[in-house]
Amino acid sequence: MAVWARHVSRWCCLLNTARAVEFPWRLRSCGSTAQACREFSPLAVLPAGKEVDLWRLQAYRHVSVGSCSPPDSVKDGSFSSPESNLPSVQQEQANPKTLPDLNAKILDEDWDDIPPSSALEEISEEEAVQIIAEPILPLQSSTLRDYVDHSETLAKLVHLGVDLSQVEKRQKAGQLLLTLDFEKHIKKILLFLKDVGVEDNQLGPFLTKNPYILGEDLEALETRVAYLKSKKFGKSEIAQMVSRAPYLLLFSVERLDNRLGFFKNELGLSVKKTKNLVIRFPRLLTGKLEPVKENLQVCQIELGFQHNEIQQIVYKTPKILTASKKRLKQTFDYLHNIMGIPHHMLTRFPQVFNSKLLRIRERHMFLAFLGRAQYDPAQPSYISLDQLVSLPDEVFCTEIAKASMQDFENFLKTL
């Protein structure tokens, strides 16, 4: 009985091998049965070369999905003769079926992975109209306007009121803004400026004038503010100085200390007066010192003011230190040599140097025409230099010249 069972098993393996070659999807054997088939399969029916790999792939797929359990006849202990199996095999061989294309099957399995359409593929005009092209980010541009739509940082700065057309005129300011992240770099600087005292409506104009502060280290900025506080500058005074001189906080502590020491020593002012001077005109701390030194020499050597007179002039009108030398000399020449104003009177009213020379000339000539050009306080009908240059035209005509506005306009037409 055992001998007969081995013959049956060998015969089944031969049949299964033949079916695997001719009908690969019908292979269902696995485990020990598959092993037996491999041992007794005739080499003549096995594929060779590249076909071996294809045959192995097909066999692997069908074995993995097939049943590995023995047939029911083996379980029941009953066996049928090998001759009884032949008719069914011959019947199946009589009705051959077309073998499936393995490559097509693999493509079917990957049907969802459709490759993207080619850029060279032709499309209809309707499809072309529906395509929305994103604006191209220029690799190089002379204006920040081209980058606003691509940069969240620039868009938020514009919303704050920053004038990018002015910012891009400043050296390397545009490149700086394009490298900054609003949340990471800029937000903390804005909060710092508000804490210093810069108002919300001043942030835009402030950053327009000084965009470089956005790239400064926050700790360094806080150190500079702490220095000003150590010099007894109040919070409101610091806010006023920072707002009126946007570049102030870009200066290191050492540089700020040197500037304060320069004006204190050069002008011979007290600490209190030096503080008051830079509070009213903080640009003295941020501007160049060469024009300041030159104007001091002009006042002393060319205009003939004494050191104490220069001290009073500068303290009352600090802007004179940064004025044009040519304009300063022309104004002094007209006031002193044409109008006859002495040095001590100019020292009392130094704001006259901030007025336009044309305004001074027109009003003086009109008063001289009326016979009212009297600038000596010891004489009657005295007219101070402050009244001469500071009052509006209507008030000047009615209260100082004792004439009408029409008379003044008619006189100016004769000049």
mmCIF file of C-alpha atoms in Angstrom, residues 93-386:
data_model
loop_
_atom_site.group_PDB
_atom_site.id
_atom_site.type_symbol
_atom_site.label_atom_id
_atom_site.label_comp_id
_atom_site.label_asym_id
_atom_site.label_seq_id
_atom_site.Cartn_x
_atom_site.Cartn_y
_atom_site.Cartn_z
ATOM 1 C CA GLN A 93 -5.537 19.825 -22.169
ATOM 2 C CA ALA A 94 -8.077 19.515 -24.930
ATOM 3 C CA ASN A 95 -9.419 22.982 -24.099
ATOM 4 C CA PRO A 96 -6.297 25.133 -23.865
ATOM 5 C CA LYS A 97 -6.705 28.704 -22.547
ATOM 6 C CA THR A 98 -4.759 31.775 -23.480
ATOM 7 C CA LEU A 99 -1.954 32.520 -21.054
ATOM 8 C CA PRO A 100 -2.275 35.933 -19.345
ATOM 9 C CA ASP A 101 0.273 38.604 -20.137
ATOM 10 C CA LEU A 102 2.327 39.084 -16.971
ATOM 11 C CA ASN A 103 3.439 42.587 -17.942
ATOM 12 C CA ALA A 104 -0.157 43.667 -18.512
ATOM 13 C CA LYS A 105 -1.107 42.223 -15.144
ATOM 14 C CA ILE A 106 1.616 44.193 -13.401
ATOM 15 C CA LEU A 107 0.456 47.369 -15.131
ATOM 16 C CA ASP A 108 -3.093 46.642 -14.002
ATOM 17 C CA GLU A 109 -1.926 46.418 -10.414
ATOM 18 C CA ASP A 110 -0.122 49.825 -10.695
ATOM 19 C CA TRP A 111 -2.934 51.501 -12.622
ATOM 20 C CA ASP A 112 -3.433 54.133 -9.887
ATOM 21 C CA ASP A 113 0.154 55.373 -10.266
ATOM 22 C CA ILE A 114 -0.546 57.386 -13.393
ATOM 23 C CA PRO A 115 2.535 59.363 -14.481
ATOM 24 C CA PRO A 116 2.131 63.167 -14.620
ATOM 25 C CA SER A 117 1.358 64.765 -17.919
ATOM 26 C CA SER A 118 4.279 66.060 -19.928
ATOM 27 C CA ALA A 119 4.958 69.784 -20.308
ATOM 28 C CA LEU A 120 5.100 69.157 -24.068
ATOM 29 C CA GLU A 121 1.641 67.605 -24.155
ATOM 30 C CA GLU A 122 -0.817 69.510 -26.316
ATOM 31 C CA ILE A 123 -3.907 70.904 -24.563
ATOM 32 C CA SER A 124 -7.044 72.602 -25.792
ATOM 33 C CA GLU A 125 -7.557 76.365 -25.759
ATOM 34 C CA GLU A 126 -10.245 75.986 -23.064
ATOM 35 C CA GLU A 127 -7.787 74.186 -20.787
ATOM 36 C CA ALA A 128 -5.076 76.757 -21.509
ATOM 37 C CA VAL A 129 -7.364 79.650 -20.500
ATOM 38 C CA GLN A 130 -8.097 77.978 -17.152
ATOM 39 C CA ILE A 131 -4.411 77.702 -16.230
ATOM 40 C CA ILE A 132 -3.444 80.289 -13.582
ATOM 41 C CA ALA A 133 0.276 80.997 -13.704
ATOM 42 C CA GLU A 134 2.015 82.128 -10.523
ATOM 43 C CA PRO A 135 4.081 85.323 -10.905
ATOM 44 C CA ILE A 136 7.740 84.586 -11.418
ATOM 45 C CA LEU A 137 9.996 85.700 -8.557
ATOM 46 C CA PRO A 138 12.807 87.731 -10.124
ATOM 47 C CA LEU A 139 16.313 86.578 -9.341
ATOM 48 C CA GLN A 140 17.443 90.205 -9.323
ATOM 49 C CA SER A 141 15.509 93.463 -9.137
ATOM 50 C CA SER A 142 16.121 97.123 -8.407
ATOM 51 C CA THR A 143 12.867 97.533 -6.493
ATOM 52 C CA LEU A 144 11.308 95.770 -3.503
ATOM 53 C CA ARG A 145 7.896 96.059 -5.117
ATOM 54 C CA ASP A 146 8.585 92.901 -7.137
ATOM 55 C CA TYR A 147 9.020 90.887 -3.923
ATOM 56 C CA VAL A 148 6.070 92.110 -1.838
ATOM 57 C CA ASP A 149 3.662 89.436 -3.131
ATOM 58 C CA HIS A 150 6.198 86.702 -2.294
ATOM 59 C CA SER A 151 7.394 87.981 1.093
ATOM 60 C CA GLU A 152 5.232 87.942 4.207
ATOM 61 C CA THR A 153 7.802 90.175 5.912
ATOM 62 C CA LEU A 154 7.568 92.915 3.279
ATOM 63 C CA ALA A 155 3.774 92.708 3.181
ATOM 64 C CA LYS A 156 3.509 93.212 6.947
ATOM 65 C CA LEU A 157 5.993 96.079 6.898
ATOM 66 C CA VAL A 158 3.924 97.819 4.228
ATOM 67 C CA HIS A 159 0.873 97.300 6.441
ATOM 68 C CA LEU A 160 2.757 99.041 9.266
ATOM 69 C CA GLY A 161 3.313 102.050 7.027
ATOM 70 C CA VAL A 162 6.888 101.444 5.884
ATOM 71 C CA ASP A 163 7.640 103.166 2.570
ATOM 72 C CA LEU A 164 9.632 100.536 0.668
ATOM 73 C CA SER A 165 10.363 102.991 -2.160
ATOM 74 C CA GLN A 166 12.422 105.010 0.319
ATOM 75 C CA VAL A 167 13.922 101.983 2.042
ATOM 76 C CA GLU A 168 15.356 100.574 -1.181
ATOM 77 C CA LYS A 169 17.301 103.821 -1.704
ATOM 78 C CA ARG A 170 19.359 103.076 1.383
ATOM 79 C CA GLN A 171 22.449 100.970 0.889
ATOM 80 C CA LYS A 172 21.805 97.233 1.319
ATOM 81 C CA ALA A 173 18.558 97.902 3.207
ATOM 82 C CA GLY A 174 16.478 95.964 0.677
ATOM 83 C CA GLN A 175 18.728 92.910 0.882
ATOM 84 C CA LEU A 176 18.485 93.036 4.658
ATOM 85 C CA LEU A 177 14.685 92.994 4.710
ATOM 86 C CA LEU A 178 14.541 90.056 2.288
ATOM 87 C CA THR A 179 16.661 87.947 4.648
ATOM 88 C CA LEU A 180 14.569 88.642 7.758
ATOM 89 C CA ASP A 181 11.625 86.649 9.069
ATOM 90 C CA PHE A 182 8.852 88.765 10.570
ATOM 91 C CA GLU A 183 8.004 86.456 13.472
ATOM 92 C CA LYS A 184 11.595 85.476 14.238
ATOM 93 C CA HIS A 185 13.494 88.744 13.739
ATOM 94 C CA ILE A 186 11.208 91.764 13.333
ATOM 95 C CA LYS A 187 8.416 91.237 15.846
ATOM 96 C CA LYS A 188 10.709 91.454 18.873
ATOM 97 C CA ILE A 189 12.267 94.709 17.571
ATOM 98 C CA LEU A 190 8.815 96.255 17.141
ATOM 99 C CA LEU A 191 7.874 95.319 20.699
ATOM 100 C CA PHE A 192 11.152 96.808 21.913
ATOM 101 C CA LEU A 193 10.521 100.106 20.105
ATOM 102 C CA LYS A 194 7.033 100.330 21.562
ATOM 103 C CA ASP A 195 8.460 99.693 25.007
ATOM 104 C CA VAL A 196 10.995 102.492 24.451
ATOM 105 C CA GLY A 197 8.153 104.871 23.644
ATOM 106 C CA VAL A 198 7.773 104.920 19.868
ATOM 107 C CA GLU A 199 4.058 105.276 19.090
ATOM 108 C CA ASP A 200 2.246 102.824 16.818
ATOM 109 C CA ASN A 201 1.659 105.475 14.162
ATOM 110 C CA GLN A 202 5.378 106.346 14.257
ATOM 111 C CA LEU A 203 6.669 102.805 13.641
ATOM 112 C CA GLY A 204 6.240 103.002 9.854
ATOM 113 C CA PRO A 205 8.047 106.355 9.410
ATOM 114 C CA PHE A 206 10.687 105.285 11.932
ATOM 115 C CA LEU A 207 11.534 102.050 10.061
ATOM 116 C CA THR A 208 11.428 103.899 6.746
ATOM 117 C CA LYS A 209 14.235 106.139 7.981
ATOM 118 C CA ASN A 210 16.128 103.408 9.830
ATOM 119 C CA PRO A 211 15.402 99.882 8.506
ATOM 120 C CA TYR A 212 18.818 98.713 9.729
ATOM 121 C CA ILE A 213 17.588 98.503 13.321
ATOM 122 C CA LEU A 214 15.637 95.370 12.321
ATOM 123 C CA GLY A 215 18.939 93.539 11.906
ATOM 124 C CA GLU A 216 20.364 94.672 15.256
ATOM 125 C CA ASP A 217 20.818 92.377 18.240
ATOM 126 C CA LEU A 218 18.045 92.963 20.756
ATOM 127 C CA GLU A 219 20.387 92.681 23.723
ATOM 128 C CA ALA A 220 22.662 95.387 22.275
ATOM 129 C CA LEU A 221 19.686 97.731 21.820
ATOM 130 C CA GLU A 222 18.569 97.194 25.392
ATOM 131 C CA THR A 223 22.118 97.917 26.607
ATOM 132 C CA ARG A 224 22.130 101.297 24.815
ATOM 133 C CA VAL A 225 18.814 102.291 26.328
ATOM 134 C CA ALA A 226 20.095 101.248 29.743
ATOM 135 C CA TYR A 227 23.118 103.526 29.231
ATOM 136 C CA LEU A 228 20.899 106.535 28.499
ATOM 137 C CA LYS A 229 18.904 105.804 31.624
ATOM 138 C CA SER A 230 22.132 105.635 33.616
ATOM 139 C CA LYS A 231 22.873 109.204 32.403
ATOM 140 C CA LYS A 232 19.603 110.340 33.995
ATOM 141 C CA PHE A 233 17.614 110.615 30.762
ATOM 142 C CA GLY A 234 13.932 110.038 31.527
ATOM 143 C CA LYS A 235 11.772 107.567 29.620
ATOM 144 C CA SER A 236 9.853 110.322 27.827
ATOM 145 C CA GLU A 237 13.127 112.051 26.955
ATOM 146 C CA ILE A 238 14.574 108.820 25.531
ATOM 147 C CA ALA A 239 11.388 108.278 23.512
ATOM 148 C CA GLN A 240 11.658 111.820 22.142
ATOM 149 C CA MET A 241 15.323 111.374 21.253
ATOM 150 C CA VAL A 242 14.799 107.997 19.546
ATOM 151 C CA SER A 243 11.811 109.286 17.552
ATOM 152 C CA ARG A 244 13.592 112.429 16.364
ATOM 153 C CA ALA A 245 16.914 110.692 15.703
ATOM 154 C CA PRO A 246 16.060 107.176 14.390
ATOM 155 C CA TYR A 247 19.729 106.182 14.074
ATOM 156 C CA LEU A 248 20.470 106.898 17.735
ATOM 157 C CA LEU A 249 20.154 103.301 18.919
ATOM 158 C CA LEU A 250 22.549 102.047 16.236
ATOM 159 C CA PHE A 251 25.405 103.737 18.111
ATOM 160 C CA SER A 252 27.338 101.697 20.628
ATOM 161 C CA VAL A 253 27.535 102.727 24.268
ATOM 162 C CA GLU A 254 31.149 103.834 23.791
ATOM 163 C CA ARG A 255 30.255 106.056 20.852
ATOM 164 C CA LEU A 256 27.323 107.652 22.651
ATOM 165 C CA ASP A 257 29.518 108.342 25.654
ATOM 166 C CA ASN A 258 32.184 109.945 23.445
ATOM 167 C CA ARG A 259 29.621 112.202 21.753
ATOM 168 C CA LEU A 260 28.198 113.446 25.045
ATOM 169 C CA GLY A 261 31.715 114.092 26.316
ATOM 170 C CA PHE A 262 32.644 116.016 23.144
ATOM 171 C CA PHE A 263 29.798 118.550 23.409
ATOM 172 C CA LYS A 264 30.279 118.960 27.132
ATOM 173 C CA ASN A 265 33.999 119.680 26.797
ATOM 174 C CA GLU A 266 33.983 121.566 23.474
ATOM 175 C CA LEU A 267 31.234 123.973 24.481
ATOM 176 C CA GLY A 268 32.091 124.090 28.163
ATOM 177 C CA LEU A 269 28.523 123.212 29.182
ATOM 178 C CA SER A 270 27.400 121.616 32.408
ATOM 179 C CA VAL A 271 26.081 118.060 32.467
ATOM 180 C CA LYS A 272 22.520 119.330 32.791
ATOM 181 C CA LYS A 273 22.841 121.747 29.862
ATOM 182 C CA THR A 274 24.534 119.099 27.729
ATOM 183 C CA LYS A 275 21.623 116.720 28.363
ATOM 184 C CA ASN A 276 19.128 119.458 27.519
ATOM 185 C CA LEU A 277 21.036 120.240 24.344
ATOM 186 C CA VAL A 278 20.926 116.686 22.968
ATOM 187 C CA ILE A 279 17.320 116.164 24.074
ATOM 188 C CA ARG A 280 16.218 119.139 21.964
ATOM 189 C CA PHE A 281 18.491 118.211 19.040
ATOM 190 C CA PRO A 282 19.461 114.512 19.344
ATOM 191 C CA ARG A 283 20.925 114.455 15.840
ATOM 192 C CA LEU A 284 24.030 115.952 17.366
ATOM 193 C CA LEU A 285 24.710 112.442 18.698
ATOM 194 C CA THR A 286 24.226 110.724 15.344
ATOM 195 C CA GLY A 287 25.602 113.211 12.818
ATOM 196 C CA LYS A 288 29.179 113.725 11.716
ATOM 197 C CA LEU A 289 31.430 115.774 13.960
ATOM 198 C CA GLU A 290 33.408 117.461 11.154
ATOM 199 C CA PRO A 291 30.658 119.976 10.210
ATOM 200 C CA VAL A 292 30.161 120.745 13.901
ATOM 201 C CA LYS A 293 33.843 121.525 14.406
ATOM 202 C CA GLU A 294 33.943 123.646 11.248
ATOM 203 C CA ASN A 295 30.906 125.730 12.242
ATOM 204 C CA LEU A 296 32.368 126.380 15.661
ATOM 205 C CA GLN A 297 35.507 127.718 14.002
ATOM 206 C CA VAL A 298 33.465 129.844 11.580
ATOM 207 C CA CYS A 299 31.522 131.423 14.463
ATOM 208 C CA GLN A 300 34.685 132.223 16.347
ATOM 209 C CA ILE A 301 37.150 133.180 13.608
ATOM 210 C CA GLU A 302 35.072 134.512 10.665
ATOM 211 C CA LEU A 303 31.998 135.868 12.450
ATOM 212 C CA GLY A 304 33.871 137.147 15.464
ATOM 213 C CA PHE A 305 31.809 135.739 18.313
ATOM 214 C CA GLN A 306 33.382 135.212 21.716
ATOM 215 C CA HIS A 307 33.488 131.759 23.321
ATOM 216 C CA ASN A 308 30.743 132.611 25.828
ATOM 217 C CA GLU A 309 28.608 134.045 23.012
ATOM 218 C CA ILE A 310 29.028 130.853 20.976
ATOM 219 C CA GLN A 311 28.051 128.908 24.067
ATOM 220 C CA GLN A 312 24.784 130.844 24.374
ATOM 221 C CA ILE A 313 24.036 130.697 20.653
ATOM 222 C CA VAL A 314 24.531 126.939 20.449
ATOM 223 C CA TYR A 315 22.562 126.228 23.617
ATOM 224 C CA LYS A 316 19.575 128.284 22.395
ATOM 225 C CA THR A 317 19.803 127.194 18.757
ATOM 226 C CA PRO A 318 21.739 123.901 18.496
ATOM 227 C CA LYS A 319 20.764 123.508 14.844
ATOM 228 C CA ILE A 320 23.315 126.189 14.001
ATOM 229 C CA LEU A 321 26.053 123.571 14.502
ATOM 230 C CA THR A 322 24.846 121.580 11.483
ATOM 231 C CA ALA A 323 23.859 124.521 9.245
ATOM 232 C CA SER A 324 25.531 125.243 5.946
ATOM 233 C CA LYS A 325 28.655 127.338 6.437
ATOM 234 C CA LYS A 326 27.873 129.419 3.344
ATOM 235 C CA ARG A 327 24.354 130.160 4.483
ATOM 236 C CA LEU A 328 25.553 130.936 7.990
ATOM 237 C CA LYS A 329 28.056 133.500 6.731
ATOM 238 C CA GLN A 330 25.591 135.101 4.275
ATOM 239 C CA THR A 331 22.928 135.509 6.964
ATOM 240 C CA PHE A 332 25.412 137.007 9.429
ATOM 241 C CA ASP A 333 26.733 139.401 6.783
ATOM 242 C CA TYR A 334 23.256 140.775 6.028
ATOM 243 C CA LEU A 335 22.216 141.045 9.689
ATOM 244 C CA HIS A 336 25.428 142.595 10.938
ATOM 245 C CA ASN A 337 26.714 144.643 8.004
ATOM 246 C CA ILE A 338 23.454 145.697 6.239
ATOM 247 C CA MET A 339 20.966 145.900 9.093
ATOM 248 C CA GLY A 340 23.570 146.885 11.654
ATOM 249 C CA ILE A 341 22.720 144.262 14.280
ATOM 250 C CA PRO A 342 25.581 143.984 16.824
ATOM 251 C CA HIS A 343 26.999 140.669 18.109
ATOM 252 C CA HIS A 344 25.339 140.885 21.510
ATOM 253 C CA MET A 345 21.901 141.309 19.874
ATOM 254 C CA LEU A 346 22.510 138.307 17.638
ATOM 255 C CA THR A 347 23.538 136.359 20.725
ATOM 256 C CA ARG A 348 20.185 137.204 22.366
ATOM 257 C CA PHE A 349 18.183 136.143 19.282
ATOM 258 C CA PRO A 350 20.232 133.411 17.582
ATOM 259 C CA GLN A 351 17.064 131.843 16.089
ATOM 260 C CA VAL A 352 17.378 134.443 13.353
ATOM 261 C CA PHE A 353 20.111 132.267 11.822
ATOM 262 C CA ASN A 354 17.529 129.556 11.191
ATOM 263 C CA SER A 355 15.368 131.859 9.058
ATOM 264 C CA LYS A 356 15.599 132.181 5.308
ATOM 265 C CA LEU A 357 17.690 135.097 4.169
ATOM 266 C CA LEU A 358 15.051 136.094 1.594
ATOM 267 C CA ARG A 359 12.420 136.457 4.315
ATOM 268 C CA ILE A 360 14.761 138.626 6.425
ATOM 269 C CA ARG A 361 15.632 140.826 3.422
ATOM 270 C CA GLU A 362 12.036 141.372 2.251
ATOM 271 C CA ARG A 363 10.740 142.345 5.680
ATOM 272 C CA HIS A 364 13.685 144.577 6.508
ATOM 273 C CA MET A 365 13.376 146.437 3.200
ATOM 274 C CA PHE A 366 9.633 146.928 3.722
ATOM 275 C CA LEU A 367 10.234 148.341 7.225
ATOM 276 C CA ALA A 368 12.994 150.571 5.877
ATOM 277 C CA PHE A 369 10.589 151.796 3.141
ATOM 278 C CA LEU A 370 8.060 152.687 5.873
ATOM 279 C CA GLY A 371 10.753 154.188 8.096
ATOM 280 C CA ARG A 372 10.184 151.647 10.854
ATOM 281 C CA ALA A 373 13.406 149.610 10.695
ATOM 282 C CA GLN A 374 14.400 150.160 14.326
ATOM 283 C CA TYR A 375 16.260 147.301 16.020
ATOM 284 C CA ASP A 376 17.835 149.117 18.971
ATOM 285 C CA PRO A 377 15.996 148.317 22.206
ATOM 286 C CA ALA A 378 17.077 151.695 23.646
ATOM 287 C CA GLN A 379 15.162 153.574 20.892
ATOM 288 C CA PRO A 380 11.376 154.043 20.478
ATOM 289 C CA SER A 381 9.396 151.774 18.101
ATOM 290 C CA TYR A 382 11.866 148.971 18.765
ATOM 291 C CA ILE A 383 11.408 145.788 16.699
ATOM 292 C CA SER A 384 13.037 142.622 17.997
ATOM 293 C CA LEU A 385 14.656 140.137 15.680
ATOM 294 C CA ASP A 386 12.273 137.470 16.956
#
